[in-house]
Amino acid sequence: MKSFPLFVKSILVLLPIIVFLVSYNLRMEKQRFKPHIYTMRAGKELVAKIKGDPEITMDTAEITLYSAGRKLKLSPSYLSGRHLDWKQRDTTLMKDWIVHYSRMVPETAIGLADIKDSTTVSIFYDRRKEAQVAEILHLGRYEGIPKSLVQLRQFVERQGYKLSGYYEEVYLVFEHIEPDPDNYETLLRYQVSKL
Amino acid sequence: MALVYYGHFIESYMKAGSAIAAMHYKFIYSFHMPLFFILSGYIAKEHLAGHKFSLYFKRQVASRLVPYAFLSLILILPTFWTTDFTVGLELPTTKGYVKGIAATFLAGFPYFNIPTWFLICLFVVEMMHYAVSRYLTTYSRVVLIGLSFYLIGSILAWYAGFLRPTNILSPHGKIYPYFMVLEAFTGYSFYLVGVYLNRKKFLAGKVARHRCFLGVLVCLALVYYSYDLNKGMFTMPFYDAIVLAASSHGNVILFPLTALVGSVMILLLAKLTAKNKALLFLGSNTLIIFGLNAVFYHLINDRLALWLLSHHSGHFMVIFITGTVVAFFSILLTVPFVFLFNYIIPQLIGKPKKNGPLIPRLVT
């Protein structure tokens, strides 16, 4: 080995590393859109609870949580919309949906300053408990979400789990930061438990 | 060192839902990691230009990367019987181990021993110092270069998110050779503060005890009244605190100010307790005690904090006292291992020039 020049030795060491990293990252990129199950940690959230059609309530939630974040000096965070009971999507009329829109906050966030509930929005802090969730990344328009949910539910069943709590959408890339709806990225989550 | 142990236990209290613990956490994290960089700069060798790079590199690898690898490897063992280990790692599964080991050794992100991110970052900082040291010929240059690095570090911290090693944490996080380069810029700016203080012979020689004590009180008051002024923006929305490992600094002006005052406070405190044998022992074995903190950080603290919080009121003083007691006993529990490792494998715990019964010295 000593007779090899340094750069040959370096290539011999680096090449397998590079090959591994490239193949690993390509696999991860592919798996980004595949469903998976994991344990989501507990955490504190600022919640805006709103009743109505999400076409309308999501805008209200965005404005409410954004301005609350400014007032309470919160660092940027993703917006999510949660149905406490996953069945709500299937069994309730859209105009009657109650969605808990939320964003993560630190434990130091305790007061709401002068932020008050309105007739349509109630705002409060909540603690999300540690839970097992099944998750899929949905790429594209919101109209395509039901199709991704079918895929997610089939996966949950195949893995020997059942839906057992909330359903949640996390808006990673949405209308305010991306003009093209085909590029929206939304995480879809079901709380699950072992069968 | 005590602050690391206390801070990491308080973090578990915070994760269990204590707002008071979150404030303690914010207080400690406002200066404790910058202090480590300042101390490293304070004791750094001058005139590196005269050293051959290959020799310098070899020494730093032996004293930083070898302990990093060793401390990660010993922390892999418990993962075979405990699964609830760290965020984003499914253990014990092959997929989880591949991710954890690749992140540790190819990306410089110590999944199995999170606190040792500092060793990787310090290694990069020391490489930067080798390149820059020849230009540090005057005090004003030290200040200017330090400020430049801080500025670059701050800009990168916010705008170069793709360089953030915490990207690995997400379920499908990709692995790139991050090696804490992003944070090394900010780390080096603090390192240069240490270099500056050393050249100015700050706290060298005799200093009246009452002046030291007064200095500690003034610094404590300043940190107390300034640490919570830094309201972000932080890169992790659920941690209202400075977390260097995630390049989350918050306000670019308030962050270094509180960090510097807090660090001076600890330096003054160290001066006051310079003759304390227990503290000297801790000081001379910082690296291994620091690395062993992961045992508590990953395996014990979260469960213990959750249990304790369900048994007491969560009052400020109770959090403080239990945190201090847990930190004290955690450090105490590491002492036998410090002696053991120092005797058997000193080369693997940051003393590469020592000969041991199992391994010969790594560098001369």
PDB file of N, CA and C in Angstrom, chain A residues 66-132:
ATOM      1  N   TYR A  66     -50.338  33.712  11.489  1.00  0.00           N
ATOM      2  CA  TYR A  66     -49.199  34.540  11.085  1.00  0.00           C
ATOM      3  C   TYR A  66     -49.131  35.797  11.959  1.00  0.00           C
ATOM      4  N   SER A  67     -50.282  36.456  12.124  1.00  0.00           N
ATOM      5  CA  SER A  67     -50.254  37.688  12.921  1.00  0.00           C
ATOM      6  C   SER A  67     -50.015  37.368  14.402  1.00  0.00           C
ATOM      7  N   ALA A  68     -50.523  36.229  14.862  1.00  0.00           N
ATOM      8  CA  ALA A  68     -50.246  35.828  16.254  1.00  0.00           C
ATOM      9  C   ALA A  68     -48.744  35.583  16.422  1.00  0.00           C
ATOM     10  N   GLY A  69     -48.154  34.947  15.432  1.00  0.00           N
ATOM     11  CA  GLY A  69     -46.722  34.674  15.471  1.00  0.00           C
ATOM     12  C   GLY A  69     -45.904  35.955  15.548  1.00  0.00           C
ATOM     13  N   ARG A  70     -46.333  36.965  14.804  1.00  0.00           N
ATOM     14  CA  ARG A  70     -45.638  38.263  14.823  1.00  0.00           C
ATOM     15  C   ARG A  70     -45.764  38.915  16.201  1.00  0.00           C
ATOM     16  N   LYS A  71     -46.987  38.888  16.738  1.00  0.00           N
ATOM     17  CA  LYS A  71     -47.235  39.528  18.029  1.00  0.00           C
ATOM     18  C   LYS A  71     -46.482  38.834  19.156  1.00  0.00           C
ATOM     19  N   LEU A  72     -46.455  37.504  19.103  1.00  0.00           N
ATOM     20  CA  LEU A  72     -45.827  36.736  20.185  1.00  0.00           C
ATOM     21  C   LEU A  72     -44.341  36.485  19.927  1.00  0.00           C
ATOM     22  N   LYS A  73     -43.831  37.068  18.841  1.00  0.00           N
ATOM     23  CA  LYS A  73     -42.416  36.937  18.466  1.00  0.00           C
ATOM     24  C   LYS A  73     -42.015  35.467  18.347  1.00  0.00           C
ATOM     25  N   LEU A  74     -42.790  34.723  17.586  1.00  0.00           N
ATOM     26  CA  LEU A  74     -42.490  33.306  17.380  1.00  0.00           C
ATOM     27  C   LEU A  74     -41.653  33.147  16.111  1.00  0.00           C
ATOM     28  N   SER A  75     -40.752  32.178  16.138  1.00  0.00           N
ATOM     29  CA  SER A  75     -39.940  31.913  14.947  1.00  0.00           C
ATOM     30  C   SER A  75     -40.787  31.173  13.912  1.00  0.00           C
ATOM     31  N   PRO A  76     -40.416  31.268  12.622  1.00  0.00           N
ATOM     32  CA  PRO A  76     -41.239  30.670  11.573  1.00  0.00           C
ATOM     33  C   PRO A  76     -41.463  29.169  11.766  1.00  0.00           C
ATOM     34  N   SER A  77     -42.665  28.739  11.400  1.00  0.00           N
ATOM     35  CA  SER A  77     -42.995  27.319  11.536  1.00  0.00           C
ATOM     36  C   SER A  77     -44.039  26.943  10.489  1.00  0.00           C
ATOM     37  N   TYR A  78     -44.141  25.657  10.186  1.00  0.00           N
ATOM     38  CA  TYR A  78     -45.137  25.208   9.212  1.00  0.00           C
ATOM     39  C   TYR A  78     -46.546  25.268   9.797  1.00  0.00           C
ATOM     40  N   LEU A  79     -47.500  25.468   8.909  1.00  0.00           N
ATOM     41  CA  LEU A  79     -48.914  25.456   9.293  1.00  0.00           C
ATOM     42  C   LEU A  79     -49.465  24.060   9.046  1.00  0.00           C
ATOM     43  N   SER A  80     -50.255  23.595   9.997  1.00  0.00           N
ATOM     44  CA  SER A  80     -50.905  22.303   9.752  1.00  0.00           C
ATOM     45  C   SER A  80     -52.384  22.403  10.097  1.00  0.00           C
ATOM     46  N   GLY A  81     -53.191  21.547   9.478  1.00  0.00           N
ATOM     47  CA  GLY A  81     -54.622  21.495   9.766  1.00  0.00           C
ATOM     48  C   GLY A  81     -54.975  20.096  10.229  1.00  0.00           C
ATOM     49  N   ARG A  82     -55.607  20.006  11.407  1.00  0.00           N
ATOM     50  CA  ARG A  82     -55.858  18.680  11.977  1.00  0.00           C
ATOM     51  C   ARG A  82     -57.336  18.450  12.255  1.00  0.00           C
ATOM     52  N   HIS A  83     -57.801  17.281  11.847  1.00  0.00           N
ATOM     53  CA  HIS A  83     -59.144  16.830  12.201  1.00  0.00           C
ATOM     54  C   HIS A  83     -58.944  15.908  13.399  1.00  0.00           C
ATOM     55  N   LEU A  84     -59.528  16.241  14.541  1.00  0.00           N
ATOM     56  CA  LEU A  84     -59.266  15.422  15.730  1.00  0.00           C
ATOM     57  C   LEU A  84     -59.718  13.978  15.524  1.00  0.00           C
ATOM     58  N   ASP A  85     -60.791  13.812  14.762  1.00  0.00           N
ATOM     59  CA  ASP A  85     -61.229  12.456  14.438  1.00  0.00           C
ATOM     60  C   ASP A  85     -61.045  12.250  12.931  1.00  0.00           C
ATOM     61  N   TRP A  86     -60.267  11.242  12.574  1.00  0.00           N
ATOM     62  CA  TRP A  86     -59.951  11.057  11.144  1.00  0.00           C
ATOM     63  C   TRP A  86     -61.204  10.820  10.302  1.00  0.00           C
ATOM     64  N   LYS A  87     -62.303  10.334  10.950  1.00  0.00           N
ATOM     65  CA  LYS A  87     -63.522  10.010  10.189  1.00  0.00           C
ATOM     66  C   LYS A  87     -64.231  11.267   9.699  1.00  0.00           C
ATOM     67  N   GLN A  88     -63.909  12.416  10.314  1.00  0.00           N
ATOM     68  CA  GLN A  88     -64.630  13.648   9.951  1.00  0.00           C
ATOM     69  C   GLN A  88     -64.618  13.914   8.454  1.00  0.00           C
ATOM     70  N   ARG A  89     -63.500  13.646   7.824  1.00  0.00           N
ATOM     71  CA  ARG A  89     -63.376  13.880   6.373  1.00  0.00           C
ATOM     72  C   ARG A  89     -64.408  13.094   5.571  1.00  0.00           C
ATOM     73  N   ASP A  90     -64.728  11.880   6.069  1.00  0.00           N
ATOM     74  CA  ASP A  90     -65.623  10.994   5.319  1.00  0.00           C
ATOM     75  C   ASP A  90     -67.081  11.115   5.736  1.00  0.00           C
ATOM     76  N   THR A  91     -67.311  11.495   6.982  1.00  0.00           N
ATOM     77  CA  THR A  91     -68.687  11.402   7.503  1.00  0.00           C
ATOM     78  C   THR A  91     -69.381  12.753   7.687  1.00  0.00           C
ATOM     79  N   THR A  92     -68.642  13.848   7.592  1.00  0.00           N
ATOM     80  CA  THR A  92     -69.237  15.159   7.866  1.00  0.00           C
ATOM     81  C   THR A  92     -69.196  16.032   6.610  1.00  0.00           C
ATOM     82  N   LEU A  93     -70.202  16.862   6.464  1.00  0.00           N
ATOM     83  CA  LEU A  93     -70.214  17.809   5.334  1.00  0.00           C
ATOM     84  C   LEU A  93     -69.062  18.791   5.493  1.00  0.00           C
ATOM     85  N   MET A  94     -68.469  19.166   4.378  1.00  0.00           N
ATOM     86  CA  MET A  94     -67.272  20.018   4.431  1.00  0.00           C
ATOM     87  C   MET A  94     -67.515  21.328   5.198  1.00  0.00           C
ATOM     88  N   LYS A  95     -68.712  21.882   5.054  1.00  0.00           N
ATOM     89  CA  LYS A  95     -68.995  23.169   5.695  1.00  0.00           C
ATOM     90  C   LYS A  95     -69.065  23.029   7.230  1.00  0.00           C
ATOM     91  N   ASP A  96     -69.190  21.793   7.702  1.00  0.00           N
ATOM     92  CA  ASP A  96     -69.269  21.568   9.149  1.00  0.00           C
ATOM     93  C   ASP A  96     -67.962  21.034   9.748  1.00  0.00           C
ATOM     94  N   TRP A  97     -66.954  20.955   8.925  1.00  0.00           N
ATOM     95  CA  TRP A  97     -65.674  20.447   9.442  1.00  0.00           C
ATOM     96  C   TRP A  97     -65.122  21.389  10.522  1.00  0.00           C
ATOM     97  N   ILE A  98     -64.641  20.778  11.574  1.00  0.00           N
ATOM     98  CA  ILE A  98     -63.921  21.584  12.589  1.00  0.00           C
ATOM     99  C   ILE A  98     -62.447  21.215  12.456  1.00  0.00           C
ATOM    100  N   VAL A  99     -61.657  22.214  12.088  1.00  0.00           N
ATOM    101  CA  VAL A  99     -60.230  21.940  11.861  1.00  0.00           C
ATOM    102  C   VAL A  99     -59.396  22.718  12.884  1.00  0.00           C
ATOM    103  N   HIS A 100     -58.443  22.006  13.471  1.00  0.00           N
ATOM    104  CA  HIS A 100     -57.499  22.644  14.395  1.00  0.00           C
ATOM    105  C   HIS A 100     -56.256  23.014  13.586  1.00  0.00           C
ATOM    106  N   TYR A 101     -56.205  24.259  13.137  1.00  0.00           N
ATOM    107  CA  TYR A 101     -55.000  24.724  12.430  1.00  0.00           C
ATOM    108  C   TYR A 101     -53.968  25.063  13.498  1.00  0.00           C
ATOM    109  N   SER A 102     -52.753  24.644  13.260  1.00  0.00           N
ATOM    110  CA  SER A 102     -51.764  24.893  14.317  1.00  0.00           C
ATOM    111  C   SER A 102     -50.375  25.129  13.748  1.00  0.00           C
ATOM    112  N   ARG A 103     -49.519  25.652  14.603  1.00  0.00           N
ATOM    113  CA  ARG A 103     -48.093  25.797  14.298  1.00  0.00           C
ATOM    114  C   ARG A 103     -47.326  25.486  15.576  1.00  0.00           C
ATOM    115  N   MET A 104     -46.136  24.943  15.432  1.00  0.00           N
ATOM    116  CA  MET A 104     -45.358  24.577  16.616  1.00  0.00           C
ATOM    117  C   MET A 104     -44.818  25.822  17.301  1.00  0.00           C
ATOM    118  N   VAL A 105     -44.784  25.780  18.625  1.00  0.00           N
ATOM    119  CA  VAL A 105     -44.220  26.891  19.399  1.00  0.00           C
ATOM    120  C   VAL A 105     -43.296  26.318  20.466  1.00  0.00           C
ATOM    121  N   PRO A 106     -42.375  27.142  21.002  1.00  0.00           N
ATOM    122  CA  PRO A 106     -41.520  26.631  22.081  1.00  0.00           C
ATOM    123  C   PRO A 106     -42.292  26.580  23.398  1.00  0.00           C
ATOM    124  N   GLU A 107     -41.714  25.850  24.361  1.00  0.00           N
ATOM    125  CA  GLU A 107     -42.371  25.750  25.670  1.00  0.00           C
ATOM    126  C   GLU A 107     -42.435  27.104  26.367  1.00  0.00           C
ATOM    127  N   THR A 108     -41.553  28.021  25.978  1.00  0.00           N
ATOM    128  CA  THR A 108     -41.534  29.334  26.623  1.00  0.00           C
ATOM    129  C   THR A 108     -42.748  30.177  26.234  1.00  0.00           C
ATOM    130  N   ALA A 109     -43.450  29.789  25.189  1.00  0.00           N
ATOM    131  CA  ALA A 109     -44.638  30.546  24.783  1.00  0.00           C
ATOM    132  C   ALA A 109     -45.775  30.222  25.746  1.00  0.00           C
ATOM    133  N   ILE A 110     -46.169  31.217  26.539  1.00  0.00           N
ATOM    134  CA  ILE A 110     -47.232  30.925  27.519  1.00  0.00           C
ATOM    135  C   ILE A 110     -48.420  31.886  27.410  1.00  0.00           C
ATOM    136  N   GLY A 111     -48.175  33.136  27.117  1.00  0.00           N
ATOM    137  CA  GLY A 111     -49.290  34.094  27.068  1.00  0.00           C
ATOM    138  C   GLY A 111     -49.779  34.305  25.642  1.00  0.00           C
ATOM    139  N   LEU A 112     -50.955  34.900  25.522  1.00  0.00           N
ATOM    140  CA  LEU A 112     -51.486  35.209  24.185  1.00  0.00           C
ATOM    141  C   LEU A 112     -51.553  36.718  23.942  1.00  0.00           C
ATOM    142  N   ALA A 113     -50.891  37.475  24.820  1.00  0.00           N
ATOM    143  CA  ALA A 113     -50.912  38.956  24.745  1.00  0.00           C
ATOM    144  C   ALA A 113     -52.368  39.419  24.624  1.00  0.00           C
ATOM    145  N   ASP A 114     -52.656  40.236  23.618  1.00  0.00           N
ATOM    146  CA  ASP A 114     -54.043  40.732  23.518  1.00  0.00           C
ATOM    147  C   ASP A 114     -54.839  39.976  22.442  1.00  0.00           C
ATOM    148  N   ILE A 115     -54.348  38.782  22.087  1.00  0.00           N
ATOM    149  CA  ILE A 115     -55.051  38.016  21.052  1.00  0.00           C
ATOM    150  C   ILE A 115     -56.306  37.377  21.668  1.00  0.00           C
ATOM    151  N   LYS A 116     -57.416  37.667  21.041  1.00  0.00           N
ATOM    152  CA  LYS A 116     -58.699  37.180  21.588  1.00  0.00           C
ATOM    153  C   LYS A 116     -59.398  36.292  20.560  1.00  0.00           C
ATOM    154  N   ASP A 117     -60.292  35.449  21.069  1.00  0.00           N
ATOM    155  CA  ASP A 117     -61.122  34.640  20.170  1.00  0.00           C
ATOM    156  C   ASP A 117     -62.074  35.556  19.400  1.00  0.00           C
ATOM    157  N   SER A 118     -62.407  35.155  18.179  1.00  0.00           N
ATOM    158  CA  SER A 118     -63.439  35.889  17.440  1.00  0.00           C
ATOM    159  C   SER A 118     -64.678  34.989  17.371  1.00  0.00           C
ATOM    160  N   THR A 119     -65.687  35.433  16.639  1.00  0.00           N
ATOM    161  CA  THR A 119     -66.903  34.612  16.566  1.00  0.00           C
ATOM    162  C   THR A 119     -66.644  33.295  15.835  1.00  0.00           C
ATOM    163  N   THR A 120     -65.681  33.298  14.922  1.00  0.00           N
ATOM    164  CA  THR A 120     -65.440  32.086  14.131  1.00  0.00           C
ATOM    165  C   THR A 120     -64.167  31.339  14.537  1.00  0.00           C
ATOM    166  N   VAL A 121     -63.245  32.029  15.199  1.00  0.00           N
ATOM    167  CA  VAL A 121     -61.947  31.412  15.513  1.00  0.00           C
ATOM    168  C   VAL A 121     -61.705  31.410  17.020  1.00  0.00           C
ATOM    169  N   SER A 122     -61.351  30.253  17.552  1.00  0.00           N
ATOM    170  CA  SER A 122     -60.867  30.277  18.942  1.00  0.00           C
ATOM    171  C   SER A 122     -59.396  29.869  18.929  1.00  0.00           C
ATOM    172  N   ILE A 123     -58.604  30.632  19.660  1.00  0.00           N
ATOM    173  CA  ILE A 123     -57.143  30.444  19.615  1.00  0.00           C
ATOM    174  C   ILE A 123     -56.619  30.077  21.000  1.00  0.00           C
ATOM    175  N   PHE A 124     -55.768  29.083  21.052  1.00  0.00           N
ATOM    176  CA  PHE A 124     -55.271  28.602  22.352  1.00  0.00           C
ATOM    177  C   PHE A 124     -53.989  27.775  22.146  1.00  0.00           C
ATOM    178  N   TYR A 125     -53.298  27.518  23.264  1.00  0.00           N
ATOM    179  CA  TYR A 125     -52.127  26.626  23.224  1.00  0.00           C
ATOM    180  C   TYR A 125     -52.582  25.206  23.517  1.00  0.00           C
ATOM    181  N   ASP A 126     -51.923  24.264  22.880  1.00  0.00           N
ATOM    182  CA  ASP A 126     -52.254  22.870  23.139  1.00  0.00           C
ATOM    183  C   ASP A 126     -50.943  22.078  23.160  1.00  0.00           C
ATOM    184  N   ARG A 127     -51.004  20.902  23.743  1.00  0.00           N
ATOM    185  CA  ARG A 127     -49.806  20.030  23.753  1.00  0.00           C
ATOM    186  C   ARG A 127     -50.086  18.770  22.965  1.00  0.00           C
ATOM    187  N   ARG A 128     -49.322  18.605  21.916  1.00  0.00           N
ATOM    188  CA  ARG A 128     -49.483  17.399  21.111  1.00  0.00           C
ATOM    189  C   ARG A 128     -48.735  16.258  21.800  1.00  0.00           C
ATOM    190  N   LYS A 129     -49.429  15.135  21.980  1.00  0.00           N
ATOM    191  CA  LYS A 129     -48.776  14.006  22.665  1.00  0.00           C
ATOM    192  C   LYS A 129     -47.966  13.187  21.668  1.00  0.00           C
ATOM    193  N   GLU A 130     -46.992  12.475  22.211  1.00  0.00           N
ATOM    194  CA  GLU A 130     -46.218  11.577  21.355  1.00  0.00           C
ATOM    195  C   GLU A 130     -47.165  10.539  20.754  1.00  0.00           C
ATOM    196  N   ALA A 131     -47.040  10.282  19.465  1.00  0.00           N
ATOM    197  CA  ALA A 131     -47.966   9.341  18.833  1.00  0.00           C
ATOM    198  C   ALA A 131     -47.315   8.683  17.632  1.00  0.00           C
ATOM    199  N   GLN A 132     -47.821   7.502  17.318  1.00  0.00           N
ATOM    200  CA  GLN A 132     -47.371   6.838  16.091  1.00  0.00           C
ATOM    201  C   GLN A 132     -48.202   7.375  14.943  1.00  0.00           C
TER     202      GLN A 132
END
